[in-house]
XYZ file of C-alpha atoms in Angstrom:
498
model
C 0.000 0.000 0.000
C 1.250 3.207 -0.947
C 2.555 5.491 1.384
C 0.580 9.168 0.218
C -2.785 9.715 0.093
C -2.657 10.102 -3.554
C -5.659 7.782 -4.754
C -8.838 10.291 -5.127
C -12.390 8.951 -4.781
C -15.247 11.915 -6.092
C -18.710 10.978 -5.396
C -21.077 13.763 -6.882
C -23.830 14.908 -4.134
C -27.290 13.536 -4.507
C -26.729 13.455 -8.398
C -29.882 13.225 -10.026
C -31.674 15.418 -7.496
C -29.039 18.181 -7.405
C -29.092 18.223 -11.390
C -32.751 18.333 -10.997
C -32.880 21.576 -8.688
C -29.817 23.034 -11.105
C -32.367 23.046 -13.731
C -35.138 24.176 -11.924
C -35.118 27.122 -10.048
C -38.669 26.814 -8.127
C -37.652 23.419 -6.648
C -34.497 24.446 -5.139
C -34.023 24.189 -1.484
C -36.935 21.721 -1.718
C -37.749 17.749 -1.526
C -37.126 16.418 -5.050
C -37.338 12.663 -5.471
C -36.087 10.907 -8.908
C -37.450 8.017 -9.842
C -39.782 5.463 -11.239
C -43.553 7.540 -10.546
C -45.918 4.664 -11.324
C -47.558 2.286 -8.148
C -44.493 -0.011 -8.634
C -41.734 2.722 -9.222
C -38.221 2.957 -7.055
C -36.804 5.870 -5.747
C -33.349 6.682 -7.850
C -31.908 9.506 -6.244
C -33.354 11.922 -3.221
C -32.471 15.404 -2.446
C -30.988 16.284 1.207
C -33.948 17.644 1.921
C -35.949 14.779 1.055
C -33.659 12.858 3.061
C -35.106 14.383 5.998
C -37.875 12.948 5.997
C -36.162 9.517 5.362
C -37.026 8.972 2.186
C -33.698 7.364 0.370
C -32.637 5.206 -2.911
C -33.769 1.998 -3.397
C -37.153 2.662 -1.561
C -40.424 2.103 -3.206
C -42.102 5.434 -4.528
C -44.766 4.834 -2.608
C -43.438 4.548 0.671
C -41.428 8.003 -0.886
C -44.727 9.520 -1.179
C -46.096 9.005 2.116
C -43.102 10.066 3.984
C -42.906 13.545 1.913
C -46.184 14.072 0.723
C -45.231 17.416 -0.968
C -42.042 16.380 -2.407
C -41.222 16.656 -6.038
C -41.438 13.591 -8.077
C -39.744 13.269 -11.408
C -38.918 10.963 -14.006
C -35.203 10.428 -14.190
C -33.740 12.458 -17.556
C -30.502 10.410 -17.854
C -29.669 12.208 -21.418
C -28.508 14.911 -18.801
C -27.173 12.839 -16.354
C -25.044 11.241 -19.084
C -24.024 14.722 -20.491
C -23.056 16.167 -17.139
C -20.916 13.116 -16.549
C -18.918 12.877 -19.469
C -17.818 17.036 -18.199
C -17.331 15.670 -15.006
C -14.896 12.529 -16.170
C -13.126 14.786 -18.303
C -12.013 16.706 -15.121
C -10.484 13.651 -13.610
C -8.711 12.597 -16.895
C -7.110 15.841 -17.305
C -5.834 14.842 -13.758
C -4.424 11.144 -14.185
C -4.606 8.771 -17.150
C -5.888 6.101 -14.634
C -9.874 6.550 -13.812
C -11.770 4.278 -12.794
C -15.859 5.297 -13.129
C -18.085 3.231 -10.760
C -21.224 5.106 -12.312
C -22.512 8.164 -13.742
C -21.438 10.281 -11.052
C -18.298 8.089 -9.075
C -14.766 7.302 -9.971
C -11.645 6.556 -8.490
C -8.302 8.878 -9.697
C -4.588 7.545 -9.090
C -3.271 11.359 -8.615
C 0.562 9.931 -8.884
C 0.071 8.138 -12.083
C -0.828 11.770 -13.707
C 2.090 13.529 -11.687
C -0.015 15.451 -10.088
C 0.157 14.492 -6.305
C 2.928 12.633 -4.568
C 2.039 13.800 -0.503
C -0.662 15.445 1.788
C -0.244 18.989 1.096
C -0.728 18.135 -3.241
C -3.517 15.407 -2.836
C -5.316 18.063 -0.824
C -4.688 21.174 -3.508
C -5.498 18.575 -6.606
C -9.274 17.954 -4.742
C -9.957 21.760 -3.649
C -9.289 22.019 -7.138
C -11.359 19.899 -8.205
C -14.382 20.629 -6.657
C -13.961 24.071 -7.695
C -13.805 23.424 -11.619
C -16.486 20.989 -10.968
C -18.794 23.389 -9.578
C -17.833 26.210 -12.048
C -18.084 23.953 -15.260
C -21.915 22.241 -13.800
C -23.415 24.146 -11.090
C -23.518 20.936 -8.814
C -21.208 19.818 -6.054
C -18.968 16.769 -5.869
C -17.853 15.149 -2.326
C -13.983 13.743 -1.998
C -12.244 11.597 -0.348
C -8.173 11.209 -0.197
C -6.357 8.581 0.968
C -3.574 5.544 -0.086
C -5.719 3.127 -0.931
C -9.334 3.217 -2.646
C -11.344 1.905 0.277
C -10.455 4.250 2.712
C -10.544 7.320 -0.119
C -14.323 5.978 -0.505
C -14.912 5.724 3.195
C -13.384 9.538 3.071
C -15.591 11.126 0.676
C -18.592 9.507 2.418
C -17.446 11.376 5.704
C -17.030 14.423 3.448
C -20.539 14.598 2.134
C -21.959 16.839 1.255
C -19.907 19.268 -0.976
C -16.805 18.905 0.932
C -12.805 17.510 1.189
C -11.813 14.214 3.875
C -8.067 13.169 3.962
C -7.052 10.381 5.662
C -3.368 10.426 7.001
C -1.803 7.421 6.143
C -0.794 5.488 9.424
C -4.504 6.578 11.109
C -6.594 4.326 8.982
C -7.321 1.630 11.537
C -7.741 4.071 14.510
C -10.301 5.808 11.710
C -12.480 2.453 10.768
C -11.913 0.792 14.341
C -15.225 1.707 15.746
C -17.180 1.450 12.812
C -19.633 -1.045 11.344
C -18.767 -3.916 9.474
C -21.084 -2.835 6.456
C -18.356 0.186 5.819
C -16.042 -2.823 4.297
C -16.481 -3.543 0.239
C -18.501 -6.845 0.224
C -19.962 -6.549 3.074
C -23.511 -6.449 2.156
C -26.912 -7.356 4.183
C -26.213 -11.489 3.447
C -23.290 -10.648 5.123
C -23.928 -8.495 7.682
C -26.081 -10.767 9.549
C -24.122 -13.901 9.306
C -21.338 -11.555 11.464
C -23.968 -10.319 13.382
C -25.038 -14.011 14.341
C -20.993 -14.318 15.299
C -21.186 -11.809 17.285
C -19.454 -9.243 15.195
C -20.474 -5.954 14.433
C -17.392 -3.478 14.348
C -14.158 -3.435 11.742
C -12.250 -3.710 14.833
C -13.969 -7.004 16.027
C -13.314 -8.164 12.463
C -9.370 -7.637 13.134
C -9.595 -9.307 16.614
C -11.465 -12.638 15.188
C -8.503 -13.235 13.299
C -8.561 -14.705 9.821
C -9.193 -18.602 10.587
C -11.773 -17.573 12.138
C -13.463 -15.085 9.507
C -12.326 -18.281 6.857
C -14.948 -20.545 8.611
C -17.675 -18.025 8.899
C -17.087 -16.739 5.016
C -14.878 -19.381 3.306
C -11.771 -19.089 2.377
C -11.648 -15.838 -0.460
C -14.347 -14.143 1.442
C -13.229 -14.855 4.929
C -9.397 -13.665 3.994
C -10.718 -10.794 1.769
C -12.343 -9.028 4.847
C -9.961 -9.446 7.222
C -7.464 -7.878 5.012
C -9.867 -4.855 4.643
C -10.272 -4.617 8.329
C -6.710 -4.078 8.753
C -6.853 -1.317 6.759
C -4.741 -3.177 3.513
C -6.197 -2.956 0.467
C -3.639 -3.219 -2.522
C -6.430 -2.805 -5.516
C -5.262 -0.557 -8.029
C -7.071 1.856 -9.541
C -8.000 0.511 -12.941
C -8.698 2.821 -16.250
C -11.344 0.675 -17.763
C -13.929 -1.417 -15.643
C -14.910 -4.249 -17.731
C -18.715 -5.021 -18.140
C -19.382 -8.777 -17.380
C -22.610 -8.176 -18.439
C -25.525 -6.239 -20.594
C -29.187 -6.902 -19.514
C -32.754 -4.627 -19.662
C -35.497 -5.601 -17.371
C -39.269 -3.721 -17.029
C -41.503 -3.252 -14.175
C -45.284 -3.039 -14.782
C -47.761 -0.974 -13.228
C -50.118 -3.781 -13.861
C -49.111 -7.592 -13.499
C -49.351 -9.315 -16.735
C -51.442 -12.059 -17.046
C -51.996 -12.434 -20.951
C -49.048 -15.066 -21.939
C -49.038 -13.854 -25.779
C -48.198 -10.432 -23.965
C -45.628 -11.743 -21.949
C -43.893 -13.299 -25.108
C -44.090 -9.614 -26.593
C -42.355 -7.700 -23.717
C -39.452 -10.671 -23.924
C -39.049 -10.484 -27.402
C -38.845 -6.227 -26.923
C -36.789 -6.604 -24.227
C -34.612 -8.695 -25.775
C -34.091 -6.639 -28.996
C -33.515 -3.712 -26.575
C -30.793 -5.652 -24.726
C -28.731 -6.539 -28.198
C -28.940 -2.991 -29.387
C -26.976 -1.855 -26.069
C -24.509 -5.130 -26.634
C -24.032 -3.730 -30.287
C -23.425 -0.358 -28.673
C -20.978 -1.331 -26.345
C -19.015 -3.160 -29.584
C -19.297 -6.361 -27.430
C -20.980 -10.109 -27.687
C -21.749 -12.713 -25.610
C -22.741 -16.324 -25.133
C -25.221 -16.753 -22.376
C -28.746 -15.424 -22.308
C -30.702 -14.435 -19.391
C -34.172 -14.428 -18.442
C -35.452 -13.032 -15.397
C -38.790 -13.244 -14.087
C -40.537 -11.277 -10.941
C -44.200 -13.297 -10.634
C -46.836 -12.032 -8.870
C -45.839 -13.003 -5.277
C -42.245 -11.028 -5.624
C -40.794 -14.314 -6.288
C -37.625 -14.038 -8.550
C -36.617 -16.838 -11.423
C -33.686 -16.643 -13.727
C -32.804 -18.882 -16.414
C -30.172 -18.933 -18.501
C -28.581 -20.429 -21.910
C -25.315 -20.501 -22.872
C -24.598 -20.945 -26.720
C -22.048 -22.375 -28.723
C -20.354 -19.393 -28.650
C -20.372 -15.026 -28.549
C -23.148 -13.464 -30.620
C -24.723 -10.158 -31.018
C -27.590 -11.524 -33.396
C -30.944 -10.286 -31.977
C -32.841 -13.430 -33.930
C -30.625 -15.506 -31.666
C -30.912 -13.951 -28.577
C -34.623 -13.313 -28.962
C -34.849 -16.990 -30.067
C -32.769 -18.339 -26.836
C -35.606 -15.678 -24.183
C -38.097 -17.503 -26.092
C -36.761 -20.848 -25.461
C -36.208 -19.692 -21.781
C -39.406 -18.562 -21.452
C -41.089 -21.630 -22.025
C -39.719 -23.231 -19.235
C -41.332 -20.580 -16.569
C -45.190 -20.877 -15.179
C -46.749 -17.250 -15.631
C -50.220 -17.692 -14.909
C -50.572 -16.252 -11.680
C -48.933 -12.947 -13.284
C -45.835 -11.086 -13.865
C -44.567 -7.609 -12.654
C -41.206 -7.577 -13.943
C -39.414 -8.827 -16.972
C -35.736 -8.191 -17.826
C -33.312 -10.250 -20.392
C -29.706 -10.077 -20.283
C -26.725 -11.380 -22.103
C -23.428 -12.252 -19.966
C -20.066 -13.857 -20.629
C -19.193 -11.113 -22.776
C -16.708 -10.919 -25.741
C -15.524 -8.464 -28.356
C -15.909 -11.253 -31.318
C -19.134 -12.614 -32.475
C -19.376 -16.818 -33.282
C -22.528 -16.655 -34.810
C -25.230 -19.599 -34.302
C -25.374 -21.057 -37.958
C -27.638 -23.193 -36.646
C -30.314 -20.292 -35.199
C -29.656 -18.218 -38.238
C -30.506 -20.656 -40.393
C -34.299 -21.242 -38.373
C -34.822 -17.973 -38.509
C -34.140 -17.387 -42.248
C -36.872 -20.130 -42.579
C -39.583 -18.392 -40.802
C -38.669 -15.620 -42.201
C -38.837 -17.199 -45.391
C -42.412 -18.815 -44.314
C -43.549 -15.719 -42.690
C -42.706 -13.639 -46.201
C -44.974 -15.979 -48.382
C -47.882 -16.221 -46.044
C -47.858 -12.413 -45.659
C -46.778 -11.372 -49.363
C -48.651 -7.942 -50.148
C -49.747 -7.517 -46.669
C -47.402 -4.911 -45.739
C -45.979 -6.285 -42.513
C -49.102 -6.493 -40.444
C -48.252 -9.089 -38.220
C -44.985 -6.988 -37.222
C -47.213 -3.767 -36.620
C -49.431 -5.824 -34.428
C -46.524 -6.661 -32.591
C -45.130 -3.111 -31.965
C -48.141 -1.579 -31.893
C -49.048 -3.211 -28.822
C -45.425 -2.870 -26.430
C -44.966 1.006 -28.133
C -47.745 3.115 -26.089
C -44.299 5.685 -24.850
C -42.299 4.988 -28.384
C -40.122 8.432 -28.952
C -40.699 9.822 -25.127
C -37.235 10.717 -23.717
C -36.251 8.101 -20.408
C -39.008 5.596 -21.488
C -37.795 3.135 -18.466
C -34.278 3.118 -18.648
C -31.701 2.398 -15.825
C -34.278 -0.031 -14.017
C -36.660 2.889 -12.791
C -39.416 2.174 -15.517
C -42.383 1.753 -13.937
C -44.858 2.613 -16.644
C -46.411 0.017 -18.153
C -45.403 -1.424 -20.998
C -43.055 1.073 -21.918
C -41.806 0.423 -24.902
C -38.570 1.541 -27.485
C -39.653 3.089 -31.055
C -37.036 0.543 -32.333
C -38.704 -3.205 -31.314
C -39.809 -3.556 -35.022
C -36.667 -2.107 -36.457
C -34.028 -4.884 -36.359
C -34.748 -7.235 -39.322
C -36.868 -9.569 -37.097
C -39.078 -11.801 -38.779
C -42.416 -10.526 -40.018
C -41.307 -6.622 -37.994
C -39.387 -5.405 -41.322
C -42.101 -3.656 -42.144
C -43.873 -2.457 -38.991
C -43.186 1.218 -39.559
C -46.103 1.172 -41.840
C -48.784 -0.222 -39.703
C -47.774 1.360 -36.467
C -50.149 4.239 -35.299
C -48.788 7.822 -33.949
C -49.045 7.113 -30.343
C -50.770 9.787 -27.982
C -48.434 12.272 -26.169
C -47.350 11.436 -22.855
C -45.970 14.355 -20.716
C -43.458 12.971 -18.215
C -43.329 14.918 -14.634
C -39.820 16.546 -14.559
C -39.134 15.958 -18.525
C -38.623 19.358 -20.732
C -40.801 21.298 -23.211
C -41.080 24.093 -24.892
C -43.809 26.182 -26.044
C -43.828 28.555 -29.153
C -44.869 31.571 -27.211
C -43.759 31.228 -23.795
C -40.343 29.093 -24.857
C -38.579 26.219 -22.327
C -40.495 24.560 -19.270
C -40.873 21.510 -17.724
C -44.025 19.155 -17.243
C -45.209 19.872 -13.440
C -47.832 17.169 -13.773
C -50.475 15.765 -16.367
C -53.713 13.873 -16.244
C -57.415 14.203 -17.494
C -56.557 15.295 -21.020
C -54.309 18.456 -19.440
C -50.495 19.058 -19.098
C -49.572 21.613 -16.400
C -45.799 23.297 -17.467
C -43.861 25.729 -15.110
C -41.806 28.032 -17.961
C -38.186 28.601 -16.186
C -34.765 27.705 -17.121
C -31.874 26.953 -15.252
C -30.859 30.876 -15.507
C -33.776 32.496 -14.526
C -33.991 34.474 -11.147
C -37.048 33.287 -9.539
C -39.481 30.873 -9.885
C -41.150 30.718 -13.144
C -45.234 30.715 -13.940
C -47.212 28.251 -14.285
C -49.470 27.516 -17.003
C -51.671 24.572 -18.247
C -52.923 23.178 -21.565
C -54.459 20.444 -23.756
C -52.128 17.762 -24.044
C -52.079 17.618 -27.695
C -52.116 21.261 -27.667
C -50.132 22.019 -31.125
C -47.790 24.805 -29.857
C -46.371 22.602 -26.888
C -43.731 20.191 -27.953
C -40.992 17.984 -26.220
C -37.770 20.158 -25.608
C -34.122 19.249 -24.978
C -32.683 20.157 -21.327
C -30.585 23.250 -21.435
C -26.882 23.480 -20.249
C -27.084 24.170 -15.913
C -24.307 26.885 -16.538
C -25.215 28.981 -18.778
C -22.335 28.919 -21.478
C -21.595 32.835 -21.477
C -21.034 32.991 -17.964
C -19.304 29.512 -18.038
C -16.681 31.528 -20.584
C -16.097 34.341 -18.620
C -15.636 32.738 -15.744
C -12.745 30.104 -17.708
């Protein structure tokens, strides 16, 4: 372990939230939650001042909306997210060639590797720094931690939050996590937590005073001698410039359960299309398929195929859900859906043998439906498309509207959906709370809320000096029109102040 506490750990401050209030004048200094809005959604990201009233991530948005009754709830706009964190990682790659993203808005920084820290005083100028350029170049606020080694800089920039700076001497890191609970240590989750619990061990420094052997027969041998390491404060893990996916999945949660099994094959079939188009994105393949199934009673099943080797061919990972599918009892109804494709490669083996099946139905499918303009594949969309074109349909896990569904399920040469452009009918707007617009007289807003043939907007961008007004219309009112989310600096004063 290195002896400077040159390894840099930023975690940005309520992310989603903060971006949220950035962009939206009236709401901050208020509760904003972000996150699924339906009966079935999940809190993404709370404000502080939603944490009050203990609403966090990870809870249900109904148990959100009873403990802040008057919060803000939005639909996640990860287009922005995304946008802000590419300016953010930029900032840490100017500082070190070695940066290591966790997520949108975390990453680890080896500060020696760029030259750019090598004790105390330097780690410590690099992350005032930092959180300066951060706030100048997005509005938001970043929390960081310092210290030689990466647990201990992300224990540091948990102390720090929020918006502020935690070094940890080298030498002090054991008196530091001593006292503290076991569930501070990486992989030390819930499972876990207990088991130790059970053992009658619920401090890092009870860890250390177990001694290994006897952490190996509570946890096994990896897991056992992993923790103990971490509870005396060594942790050699590098920080490493690319984190390789091991996998690429999609999954849906339903407002409604679904009990209609021809309906069920439809949202696996989307799902799966959707899943190969981010594989494709990420220039990768892979050679086991993954279904997973929530039923009606919250129980969880996951199957899985592996093939005779990496693909990106939607036919043959729709093919293999299908196949998976079979094999799971849906009758009593399903709430959540998701299909994923791991051992990942950057080379595709195709399935000859899959190819060649679906070239046949294709084949079949073509000469049954000759001069019939694809209707079977605009059936087929038509019926998983009710959001098609709506910006943050259900991405990142947080969709909880029903059946939302991707303009593109018809789109990727699958048998009989060549054609579905042609048969699929404009679907009605949908005005997503939180999601931007803009009006032809009265110019950018944002959808406060919309139901019973209305859409409310408050006009206000992230510039303006108080509050906007409010004003509602008819949702298919002709002069309102989805909008694209504005910079949260505004770029003049971004320049000047450069």
């Amino acid at each position: 372990m290195r002896t400077a506490p040159t390894i840099l750990h930023l975690d940005m401050d309520a992310f989603y939230a903060s971006a949220e209030q950035a962009a939206k004048p009236s709401l901050r200094g208020k509760a904003v939650v972000v996150g699924g809005v339906g009966p079935r959604g999940v809190v993404a990201t709370a404000s502080y001042e939603a944490r009050r009233f203990g609403v966090h991530s990870a809870m249900p948005t109904g148990q959100a909306r009873r403990l802040a009754p008057n919060a803000a709830f939005l639909v996640p706009r990860f287009h922005l997210y995304r946008e802000i964190s590419e300016q953010v990682m930029a900032l840490l790659r100017a500082l070190s060639p070695l940066v290591e993203p966790l997520s949108l808005d975390e990453a680890f920084v080896d500060l020696e590797a760029g030259e750019v820290a090598w004790d105390a005083a330097s780690a410590e100028a690099v992350g005032l720094r930092l959180r300066a350029d951060i706030r100048r170049v997005t509005g938001l606020t970043g929390s960081v931690g310092l210290a030689a080694s990466k647990m201990l800089a992300k224990i540091g920039s948990e102390e720090a939050k929020p918006d502020g700076l935690v070094l940890i001497p080298p030498g002090t890191e054991r008196e530091l996590i001593g006292p503290r609970s076991v569930r501070i240590l990486p992989g030390v989750g819930p499972a876990t937590g207990d088991h130790l619990r059970r053992a009658g061990i619920l401090t890092v420094a009870e860890i250390a005073e177990a001694g290994e052997d006897e952490l190996v027969r509570l946890l096994g041998k990896s897991h056992g001698a992993h923790l103990y390491a971490m509870a005396l404060a060594h942790d050699d893990r590098p920080v490493v410039a690319e984190r390789d996916s091991k996998s690429v999945s999609v999954e849906d949660t339903y407002d409604v359960d679904i009990h209609d099994r021809v309906r069920v094959r439809m949202e696996v079939r989307r799902l799966a299309e959707r899943c190969v188009e981010r594989l494709r994105g990420a220039g990768r393949s892979g050679r086991t398929v993954v279904l997973k199934v929530r039923r009606y009673d919250f129980s969880t099943l996951t199957r899985s195929e592996t093939l005779r080797g990496p693909t990106d061919d939607p036919a043959v990972v729709r093919e293999a859900a299908a196949r998976l599918l079979e094999a799971v009892d849906t009758t009593g109804g399903v709430r959540l859906l998701g299909v994923g494709v791991s051992g990942l490669a950057d080379y595709t083996q195709e399935d000859l043998f899959a190819q060649a099946e679906h070239a046949a139905e294709e084949a079949e499918a073509g000469a049954e439906t000759e001069g019939a303009a694809g209707g079977v594949g605009g059936a087929d969309v038509a019926g998983v498309g009710d959001v098609a074109g709506m910006p943050g349909g259900s991405e990142a896990g947080t969709g909880s509207v029903s059946g939302a569904g991707d303009a593109g399920a018809g789109e990727t040469g699958s048998a009989g959906g060549g054609e579905a452009e042609g048969a699929v009918e404009s679907a009605p707007r949908r005005w997503l709370p939180g999601h931007d617009v803009r009006h032809t007289e009265f110019g950018p807003g944002w959808v406060q809320g919309s139901g019973l043939g209305r859409v409310t907007v408050r006009f206000e961008t992230p510039y303006s000096r108080v509050p906007g007004r409010v004003r509602t219309f008819l949702v298919d009112d002709p002069d309102l029109e989805e909008g694209e989310p504005l910079p949260l600096v505004e770029p003049a004063a971004s320049a000047e102040r450069g």
